[in-house]
PDB file of C-alpha atoms in Angstrom:
ATOM      1  CA  UNK A   1      -9.913  99.874  -6.036  1.00 41.00           C
ATOM      2  CA  UNK A   2     -11.500  96.688  -4.891  1.00 42.00           C
ATOM      3  CA  UNK A   3     -14.748  95.279  -6.430  1.00 45.00           C
ATOM      4  CA  UNK A   4     -16.511  92.177  -5.113  1.00 45.00           C
ATOM      5  CA  UNK A   5     -18.687  90.174  -6.803  1.00 45.00           C
ATOM      6  CA  UNK A   6     -20.646  87.088  -6.291  1.00 47.00           C
ATOM      7  CA  UNK A   7     -21.248  85.906 -10.193  1.00 49.00           C
ATOM      8  CA  UNK A   8     -20.419  86.825 -13.688  1.00 53.00           C
ATOM      9  CA  UNK A   9     -23.675  89.008 -13.873  1.00 53.00           C
ATOM     10  CA  UNK A  10     -22.729  90.896 -10.871  1.00 59.00           C
ATOM     11  CA  UNK A  11     -19.238  91.107 -11.908  1.00 65.00           C
ATOM     12  CA  UNK A  12     -20.140  93.363 -14.950  1.00 65.00           C
ATOM     13  CA  UNK A  13     -22.365  95.518 -12.585  1.00 73.00           C
ATOM     14  CA  UNK A  14     -19.407  95.944 -10.451  1.00 78.00           C
ATOM     15  CA  UNK A  15     -17.778  98.347 -12.506  1.00 83.00           C
ATOM     16  CA  UNK A  16     -21.024 100.792 -13.169  1.00 80.00           C
ATOM     17  CA  UNK A  17     -21.649 100.856  -9.686  1.00 81.00           C
ATOM     18  CA  UNK A  18     -17.946 101.703  -8.999  1.00 86.00           C
ATOM     19  CA  UNK A  19     -18.191 104.770 -11.634  1.00 87.00           C
ATOM     20  CA  UNK A  20     -21.262 106.150  -9.932  1.00 84.00           C
ATOM     21  CA  UNK A  21     -19.762 105.666  -6.467  1.00 88.00           C
ATOM     22  CA  UNK A  22     -16.619 107.874  -8.105  1.00 90.00           C
ATOM     23  CA  UNK A  23     -19.180 110.738  -9.201  1.00 89.00           C
ATOM     24  CA  UNK A  24     -21.040 110.897  -5.882  1.00 88.00           C
ATOM     25  CA  UNK A  25     -21.459 113.854  -4.149  1.00 89.00           C
ATOM     26  CA  UNK A  26     -19.669 112.288  -1.191  1.00 91.00           C
ATOM     27  CA  UNK A  27     -16.448 111.465  -3.473  1.00 91.00           C
ATOM     28  CA  UNK A  28     -16.811 114.875  -5.552  1.00 90.00           C
ATOM     29  CA  UNK A  29     -16.938 116.658  -2.496  1.00 91.00           C
ATOM     30  CA  UNK A  30     -13.798 114.827  -0.869  1.00 89.00           C
ATOM     31  CA  UNK A  31     -11.882 115.382  -4.352  1.00 89.00           C
ATOM     32  CA  UNK A  32     -12.580 118.917  -4.339  1.00 88.00           C
ATOM     33  CA  UNK A  33     -11.852 119.684  -0.796  1.00 87.00           C
ATOM     34  CA  UNK A  34      -8.340 118.245  -0.825  1.00 86.00           C
ATOM     35  CA  UNK A  35      -7.614 119.971  -4.713  1.00 84.00           C
ATOM     36  CA  UNK A  36      -9.077 123.126  -4.035  1.00 83.00           C
ATOM     37  CA  UNK A  37     -11.959 122.496  -6.525  1.00 82.00           C
ATOM     38  CA  UNK A  38     -12.873 120.040  -9.202  1.00 82.00           C
ATOM     39  CA  UNK A  39     -10.339 117.803 -10.045  1.00 84.00           C
ATOM     40  CA  UNK A  40     -10.046 119.251 -13.858  1.00 79.00           C
ATOM     41  CA  UNK A  41      -9.111 122.674 -12.769  1.00 80.00           C
ATOM     42  CA  UNK A  42      -5.804 121.583 -11.033  1.00 79.00           C
ATOM     43  CA  UNK A  43      -3.850 122.687 -14.090  1.00 72.00           C
ATOM     44  CA  UNK A  44      -0.144 121.712 -13.373  1.00 78.00           C
ATOM     45  CA  UNK A  45       1.554 118.266 -13.576  1.00 78.00           C
ATOM     46  CA  UNK A  46       3.250 119.350 -10.347  1.00 82.00           C
ATOM     47  CA  UNK A  47       0.086 120.306  -8.300  1.00 81.00           C
ATOM     48  CA  UNK A  48      -1.657 116.737  -9.391  1.00 79.00           C
ATOM     49  CA  UNK A  49       1.785 115.063  -8.014  1.00 80.00           C
ATOM     50  CA  UNK A  50       1.738 116.903  -4.876  1.00 80.00           C
ATOM     51  CA  UNK A  51      -1.923 115.845  -4.729  1.00 78.00           C
ATOM     52  CA  UNK A  52      -0.962 112.258  -5.289  1.00 77.00           C
ATOM     53  CA  UNK A  53       1.514 112.149  -2.364  1.00 78.00           C
ATOM     54  CA  UNK A  54      -0.677 114.388   0.068  1.00 74.00           C
ATOM     55  CA  UNK A  55      -1.722 112.491   3.388  1.00 69.00           C
ATOM     56  CA  UNK A  56      -4.092 114.882   5.063  1.00 72.00           C
ATOM     57  CA  UNK A  57      -7.169 113.454   3.610  1.00 69.00           C
ATOM     58  CA  UNK A  58      -8.979 110.530   4.379  1.00 72.00           C
ATOM     59  CA  UNK A  59      -7.675 107.062   3.081  1.00 81.00           C
ATOM     60  CA  UNK A  60     -10.777 105.604   2.722  1.00 83.00           C
ATOM     61  CA  UNK A  61     -14.269 106.842   1.593  1.00 87.00           C
ATOM     62  CA  UNK A  62     -17.394 104.476   1.609  1.00 88.00           C
ATOM     63  CA  UNK A  63     -20.426 105.400  -0.407  1.00 86.00           C
ATOM     64  CA  UNK A  64     -23.279 103.260   0.485  1.00 81.00           C
ATOM     65  CA  UNK A  65     -26.638 102.684  -1.802  1.00 73.00           C
ATOM     66  CA  UNK A  66     -29.235 100.683   0.969  1.00 71.00           C
ATOM     67  CA  UNK A  67     -32.089 101.419  -1.139  1.00 66.00           C
ATOM     68  CA  UNK A  68     -33.556 101.282  -4.589  1.00 60.00           C
ATOM     69  CA  UNK A  69     -32.065 104.973  -5.919  1.00 60.00           C
ATOM     70  CA  UNK A  70     -34.000 107.831  -7.220  1.00 65.00           C
ATOM     71  CA  UNK A  71     -31.409 108.062 -10.467  1.00 63.00           C
ATOM     72  CA  UNK A  72     -32.597 105.731 -13.231  1.00 64.00           C
ATOM     73  CA  UNK A  73     -28.766 105.282 -14.207  1.00 62.00           C
ATOM     74  CA  UNK A  74     -27.910 104.394 -10.367  1.00 59.00           C
ATOM     75  CA  UNK A  75     -30.755 101.597 -10.469  1.00 59.00           C
ATOM     76  CA  UNK A  76     -29.729  99.910 -14.099  1.00 61.00           C
ATOM     77  CA  UNK A  77     -26.150  99.941 -12.789  1.00 58.00           C
ATOM     78  CA  UNK A  78     -26.901  98.498  -9.766  1.00 59.00           C
ATOM     79  CA  UNK A  79     -29.159  95.593 -11.406  1.00 60.00           C
ATOM     80  CA  UNK A  80     -31.221  94.772  -8.143  1.00 59.00           C
ATOM     81  CA  UNK A  81     -27.985  94.042  -6.120  1.00 61.00           C
ATOM     82  CA  UNK A  82     -28.918  96.120  -3.493  1.00 62.00           C
ATOM     83  CA  UNK A  83     -27.784  97.311  -0.776  1.00 70.00           C
ATOM     84  CA  UNK A  84     -23.997  97.962  -2.276  1.00 74.00           C
ATOM     85  CA  UNK A  85     -21.119  99.344  -0.777  1.00 80.00           C
ATOM     86  CA  UNK A  86     -18.017 100.814  -2.328  1.00 84.00           C
ATOM     87  CA  UNK A  87     -14.806 101.406  -0.521  1.00 86.00           C
ATOM     88  CA  UNK A  88     -12.726 104.379  -2.488  1.00 89.00           C
ATOM     89  CA  UNK A  89      -9.256 103.944  -1.163  1.00 86.00           C
ATOM     90  CA  UNK A  90      -7.139 107.495  -1.205  1.00 87.00           C
ATOM     91  CA  UNK A  91     -10.205 109.082  -3.133  1.00 89.00           C
ATOM     92  CA  UNK A  92      -7.967 112.459  -3.995  1.00 88.00           C
ATOM     93  CA  UNK A  93      -4.432 110.737  -4.515  1.00 87.00           C
ATOM     94  CA  UNK A  94      -6.374 108.490  -7.061  1.00 88.00           C
ATOM     95  CA  UNK A  95      -8.443 111.053  -8.624  1.00 89.00           C
ATOM     96  CA  UNK A  96      -5.229 113.156  -9.229  1.00 87.00           C
ATOM     97  CA  UNK A  97      -3.406 109.882 -10.528  1.00 87.00           C
ATOM     98  CA  UNK A  98      -6.156 109.477 -13.161  1.00 89.00           C
ATOM     99  CA  UNK A  99      -6.302 113.137 -14.193  1.00 88.00           C
ATOM    100  CA  UNK A 100      -2.531 113.248 -14.810  1.00 85.00           C
ATOM    101  CA  UNK A 101      -2.034 109.712 -16.651  1.00 87.00           C
ATOM    102  CA  UNK A 102      -5.452 108.588 -18.016  1.00 89.00           C
ATOM    103  CA  UNK A 103      -5.990 109.833 -21.619  1.00 91.00           C
ATOM    104  CA  UNK A 104      -8.773 112.400 -21.200  1.00 91.00           C
ATOM    105  CA  UNK A 105      -8.406 112.121 -17.323  1.00 90.00           C
ATOM    106  CA  UNK A 106     -10.472 111.239 -14.169  1.00 91.00           C
ATOM    107  CA  UNK A 107     -14.109 112.127 -15.990  1.00 92.00           C
ATOM    108  CA  UNK A 108     -12.812 109.960 -19.205  1.00 94.00           C
ATOM    109  CA  UNK A 109     -11.670 106.944 -16.956  1.00 94.00           C
ATOM    110  CA  UNK A 110     -14.935 107.226 -15.121  1.00 93.00           C
ATOM    111  CA  UNK A 111     -17.034 106.853 -18.253  1.00 93.00           C
ATOM    112  CA  UNK A 112     -15.273 104.067 -19.493  1.00 94.00           C
ATOM    113  CA  UNK A 113     -15.722 102.097 -16.271  1.00 91.00           C
ATOM    114  CA  UNK A 114     -19.541 102.322 -16.461  1.00 87.00           C
ATOM    115  CA  UNK A 115     -19.404  99.853 -19.322  1.00 88.00           C
ATOM    116  CA  UNK A 116     -17.393  96.687 -18.738  1.00 89.00           C
ATOM    117  CA  UNK A 117     -17.726  92.892 -19.436  1.00 88.00           C
ATOM    118  CA  UNK A 118     -16.301  89.768 -17.839  1.00 86.00           C
ATOM    119  CA  UNK A 119     -12.675  89.423 -19.900  1.00 87.00           C
ATOM    120  CA  UNK A 120     -10.879  85.928 -20.268  1.00 79.00           C
ATOM    121  CA  UNK A 121      -7.263  86.385 -21.521  1.00 70.00           C
ATOM    122  CA  UNK A 122      -7.022  83.150 -22.161  1.00 66.00           C
ATOM    123  CA  UNK A 123      -4.129  82.194 -20.502  1.00 66.00           C
ATOM    124  CA  UNK A 124      -5.685  82.111 -17.114  1.00 59.00           C
ATOM    125  CA  UNK A 125      -3.970  83.505 -14.225  1.00 62.00           C
ATOM    126  CA  UNK A 126      -2.514  82.836 -10.896  1.00 71.00           C
ATOM    127  CA  UNK A 127      -4.800  84.562  -8.467  1.00 70.00           C
ATOM    128  CA  UNK A 128      -8.130  82.934 -10.149  1.00 73.00           C
ATOM    129  CA  UNK A 129      -9.386  86.397  -9.904  1.00 78.00           C
ATOM    130  CA  UNK A 130     -12.478  87.477 -11.963  1.00 81.00           C
ATOM    131  CA  UNK A 131     -11.058  90.323 -14.639  1.00 86.00           C
ATOM    132  CA  UNK A 132     -13.400  92.786 -16.623  1.00 89.00           C
ATOM    133  CA  UNK A 133     -12.452  94.914 -19.618  1.00 92.00           C
ATOM    134  CA  UNK A 134     -14.256  98.215 -20.573  1.00 93.00           C
ATOM    135  CA  UNK A 135     -16.237  98.161 -23.434  1.00 93.00           C
ATOM    136  CA  UNK A 136     -14.367 100.916 -25.077  1.00 95.00           C
ATOM    137  CA  UNK A 137     -10.983  98.428 -24.421  1.00 94.00           C
ATOM    138  CA  UNK A 138      -9.467 101.098 -22.685  1.00 94.00           C
ATOM    139  CA  UNK A 139      -8.832  99.434 -19.206  1.00 92.00           C
ATOM    140  CA  UNK A 140      -8.954  96.153 -17.388  1.00 90.00           C
ATOM    141  CA  UNK A 141     -10.217  95.907 -14.032  1.00 88.00           C
ATOM    142  CA  UNK A 142      -9.329  93.306 -11.592  1.00 84.00           C
ATOM    143  CA  UNK A 143     -12.137  92.144  -8.997  1.00 82.00           C
ATOM    144  CA  UNK A 144      -9.743  91.162  -6.036  1.00 80.00           C
ATOM    145  CA  UNK A 145     -10.346  88.898  -3.115  1.00 79.00           C
ATOM    146  CA  UNK A 146     -11.121  90.724   0.129  1.00 81.00           C
ATOM    147  CA  UNK A 147      -7.583  89.266   1.616  1.00 83.00           C
ATOM    148  CA  UNK A 148      -6.093  91.282  -1.469  1.00 83.00           C
ATOM    149  CA  UNK A 149      -7.870  94.244  -0.740  1.00 81.00           C
ATOM    150  CA  UNK A 150      -7.199  94.255   2.860  1.00 82.00           C
ATOM    151  CA  UNK A 151      -3.350  93.492   2.132  1.00 84.00           C
ATOM    152  CA  UNK A 152      -3.412  96.500  -0.215  1.00 78.00           C
ATOM    153  CA  UNK A 153      -5.224  99.079   2.413  1.00 75.00           C
ATOM    154  CA  UNK A 154      -2.694  97.732   5.367  1.00 78.00           C
ATOM    155  CA  UNK A 155       0.424  98.763   3.102  1.00 73.00           C
ATOM    156  CA  UNK A 156      -0.662 101.480   0.612  1.00 64.00           C
TER     157      UNK A 156
END
């Protein structure tokens, strides 16, 4: 998932907005369509692996927040950074990947993603990208430059 931010404050909000997009009705509907139901209902590892490699769904799903949302949690997550647009690449495949390999599954990953802070490894990095770490310490998130996002999407 590619996240773009203009400053450190907005960087920390990116993960919360991404989490809410992953839980959006649009994303849930696409994953359920591809999986034949909620991703948590796909029981076998083989079925999840098949979903990861399926190519029949959309490769990109855009979730847009153009106006202040009615949901208080989403309003807090956006932090006044509207309009916001989140591109979810390969929504069903990545949901299956998270369900299969993240402890607690897809829902647990999304819950962790809601709260992240800028993270400095102390060693810098070659790309100069900003990194976030979820507050529960489970995941690192790289905010990628647009050219890396486009390269990933073109070659995925």
